[in-house]
Steps between C-alpha positions, in 0.01 A plus 500: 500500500833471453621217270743354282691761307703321198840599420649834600304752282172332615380466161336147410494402850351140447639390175835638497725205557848671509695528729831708601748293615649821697232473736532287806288174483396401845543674861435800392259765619422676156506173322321152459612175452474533119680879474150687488433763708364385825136367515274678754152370427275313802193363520313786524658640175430156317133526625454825384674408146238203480201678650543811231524188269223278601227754629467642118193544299429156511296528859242730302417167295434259772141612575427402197699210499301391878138580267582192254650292756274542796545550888668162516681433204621881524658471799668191448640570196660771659649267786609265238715775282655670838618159575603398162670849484636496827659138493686535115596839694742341746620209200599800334669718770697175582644547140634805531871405611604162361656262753515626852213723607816758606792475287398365169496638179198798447246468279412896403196450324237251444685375131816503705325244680368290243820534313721307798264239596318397148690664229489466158132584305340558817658829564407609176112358530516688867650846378284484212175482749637680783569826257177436276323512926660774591431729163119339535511621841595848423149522260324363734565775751482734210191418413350487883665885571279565218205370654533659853578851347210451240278369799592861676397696224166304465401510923564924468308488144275317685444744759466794311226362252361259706457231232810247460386466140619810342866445692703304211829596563728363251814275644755637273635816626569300812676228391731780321537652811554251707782351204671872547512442916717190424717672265578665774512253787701235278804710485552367857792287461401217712371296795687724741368818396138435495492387864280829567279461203431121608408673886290688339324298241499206849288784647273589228431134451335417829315894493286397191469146585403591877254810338343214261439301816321742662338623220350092450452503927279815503298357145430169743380743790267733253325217328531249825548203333784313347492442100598191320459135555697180576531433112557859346336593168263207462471327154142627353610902581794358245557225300623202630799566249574822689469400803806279405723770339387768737635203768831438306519884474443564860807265595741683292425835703570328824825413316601778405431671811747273657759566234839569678740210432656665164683807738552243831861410413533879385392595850632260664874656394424812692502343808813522751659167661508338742265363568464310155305677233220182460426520846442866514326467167304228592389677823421826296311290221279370806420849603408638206254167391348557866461857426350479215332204521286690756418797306415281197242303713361824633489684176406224289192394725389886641478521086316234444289571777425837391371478121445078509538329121504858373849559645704737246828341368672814708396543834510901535316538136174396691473815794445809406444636879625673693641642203834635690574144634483353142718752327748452830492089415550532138793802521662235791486206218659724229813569715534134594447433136821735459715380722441085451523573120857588603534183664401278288690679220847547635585144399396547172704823445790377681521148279543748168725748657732228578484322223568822329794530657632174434461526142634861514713548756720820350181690427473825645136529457400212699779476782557925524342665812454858450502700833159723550509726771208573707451768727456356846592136428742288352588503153295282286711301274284462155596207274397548160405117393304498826308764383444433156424092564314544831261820297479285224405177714162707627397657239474161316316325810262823507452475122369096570298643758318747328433195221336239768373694845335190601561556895368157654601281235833652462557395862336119450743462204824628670429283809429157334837578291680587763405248773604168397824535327625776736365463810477096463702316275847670515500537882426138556764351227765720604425406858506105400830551349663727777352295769562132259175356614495105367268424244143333535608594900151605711641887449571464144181353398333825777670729264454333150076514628475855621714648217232275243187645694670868517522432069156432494335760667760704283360416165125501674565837562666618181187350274289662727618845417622418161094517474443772656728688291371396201168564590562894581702499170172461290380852652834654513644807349925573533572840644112572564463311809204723758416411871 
């Protein structure tokens, strides 16, 4: 996917704002409007960006999200958040350039954004919850690489003793070497150069997802009936008091597994014009919701079907046949886990390396590229502050991993935090100022409602797995978590 490239060097491709004024401005076939190297991306590369994004770990929750909703609250909710999602989508894309949809002034990344059209402490409130996301983000899929691999080593355990109770595998060597895989991958520089690895990681996403639906079909075919009910997990199996944080809870998964808005304006700066980058992004933020939105329904209620109110808080942790179909689903969700940890990171190490720069713009160690040659490609050009910040960055988010592996409500949490402030507020504000929408008019008040109903749901779903994580804390051991 070929994308926006920075300055010359290609190195901090998003947030490097400089320019040289050498370099022709406008009609030129190298060059953009704004002096970067010429933007290539289309819908289909925006698609796959969100896709690799959006079809994450999270659709291994929402089986057990549909159990303590029900067939019809389940469903709906989901409608309801790939609407919600979908709509402050396409406020936000129209943010993106400020003024005319084709020649105004860019907005690189999503505090670029909030830093033209609000200003002042909101772009510090935003960065601080768009980076705080993002490193969440990167535990998250830690800890659910963890899960898959451990889940592998438990189904062959399985199979060779016949008796899932003496298979314990423990989750740490995986989440160490999962941490040393991203060493790895987050010396890519940027955007631009993980086009195959977000392919890839696109294509692993809808194996596992499309294994876990037929895994759930062929469960509904054996047993020949369809689990669950119209209310989920009824109060009397639970507490009536569970039912409502297990409800709460359940809400913050769907969030989370439409969590895409913090990267949009990232991805949306890949993309070539004309036509106008909202439009294309609008179009490929359409797709993708479709897209997903489909397999979500499917998984979601094949899983539900399958194991009823028992539904496991990740999908492929309940099969254990055919074992070779498992083990193919769960090695599929570790690569995707690799290659959207890289996209969700790159704005997080690209924020410090430029920021480093600024502050130390004559040091050698952060701005020197040293030339590595390898034997059948290009040289690789190693920066050593990329390599000591980005190592340093996952080693401390596989550290906090190792200290809370709590899978489902890891993904509640993130979600509900994410959700309103990111996906909500900030997209409709900026789009009231940009588009200067009179107060108390009938769109005005349409926005000031949704954004308050988004909040609520948002702090539903944060209590909900606030308690959930406080309940597995009372059993919990650091560094000695089992499957």
């Amino acid at each position: 996917m070929g994308e926006n490239t920075g300055n010359k060097s290609n190195n901090h491709h998003v947030f490097d704002l400089s320019m040289d004024p050498s370099l022709p401005q406008t009609d030129s076939k190298c060059f953009d409007d704004d002096g970067r190297l010429k933007r290539t991306g289309t819908i289909w590369t925006a698609s796959a960006h969100v896709i690799t994004a959006v079809i994450g770990s999270g659709v291994l929750s929402l089986a057990w999200a549909t159990a303590q909703l029900g067939w019809i609250a389940g469903p709906a909710c989901m409608f309801l958040f790939a609407y919600a999602t979908y709509y402050t989508a396409a406020l936000l894309a129209d943010c993106y350039r400020s003024g005319d949809p084709l020649t105004g002034k860019r907005n690189y990344t999503y505090m670029d954004a909030v830093r033209t059209n609000l200003g002042g402490t909101y772009v510090k409130v935003c960065g601080t919850i768009q980076y705080v996301g993002l490193v969440g983000i990167s535990i998250g899929y830690t800890i659910a690489s963890a899960t898959s691999m451990m889940a592998i080593e438990r189904n062959n355990c399985f199979y060779r003793k016949g008796n899932k109770d003496l298979c314990h595998p423990n989750s740490n060597p995986y989440m160490i070497g999962f941490g040393f895989a991203e060493i790895i991958f987050s010396q890519i520089p940027g955007f631009k150069e993980l086009r195959w690895l977000s392919v890839l990681a696109a294509v692993m996403s809808f194996t596992y997802s499309t294994i876990g639906l037929g895994l759930g079909i062929a469960k509904v075919a054996e047993t020949g009936k369809f689990g669950g009910n119209i209310t989920g997990v009824s109060v009397g199996v639970i507490t009536a008091t569970e039912k409502m944080w297990r409800t709460f809870h359940a809400l913050g998964d769907l969030a989370f597994a439409y969590s895409f808005s913090i990267i949009l304006i990232e991805v949306q700066d890949t993309l070539k014009s004309p036509p106008a980058e909202n439009k294309t992004m609008k179009r490929a933020a359409f797709t993708s919701i479709a897209v997903t939105t489909v397999f979500y329904l499917l998984c979601g209620g094949f899983g539900y079907a399958a194991f009823g109110n028992a539904a496991p808080g990740n999908l492929l942790t309940g099969f254990y046949k055919p074992y070779w179909l498992v083990d193919i689903a769960n090695a599929a969700l570790v690569i995707h886990l690799v290659g959207a940890y890289q996209v969700y990171c790159q704005p997080v190490f690209a924020f410090v390396e430029k920021k480093a720069a600024q502050k130390f713009p004559d040091s050698d160690f952060i701005k020197k590229e040293i030339q590595i040659p390898l034997p059948g490609f290009k040289s690789y050009n190693l920066n050593l502050f990329r390599l000591v910040w980005r190592s340093s960055f996952v080693i401390m988010a596989t550290v906090i991993s190792m200290c809370l592996p709590f899978f489902n409500h890891i993904v509640g949490l993130l979600g509900a935090m994410g959700f309103w402030p990111l996906t909500v507020y900030f997209p409709v504000e900026m789009y009231i100022v940009q588009k200067k929408i009179p107060k108390w008019s009938a769109k005005w008040i349409w926005l000031r409602i949704f954004s308050l109903a988004c909040l609520l749901i948002s702090v539903a779903a944060a209590a909900g797995s606030i308690a959930g994580t406080i309940l597995d804390l009372k059993t919990f051991k650091p560094f000695k978590s089992r499957y």
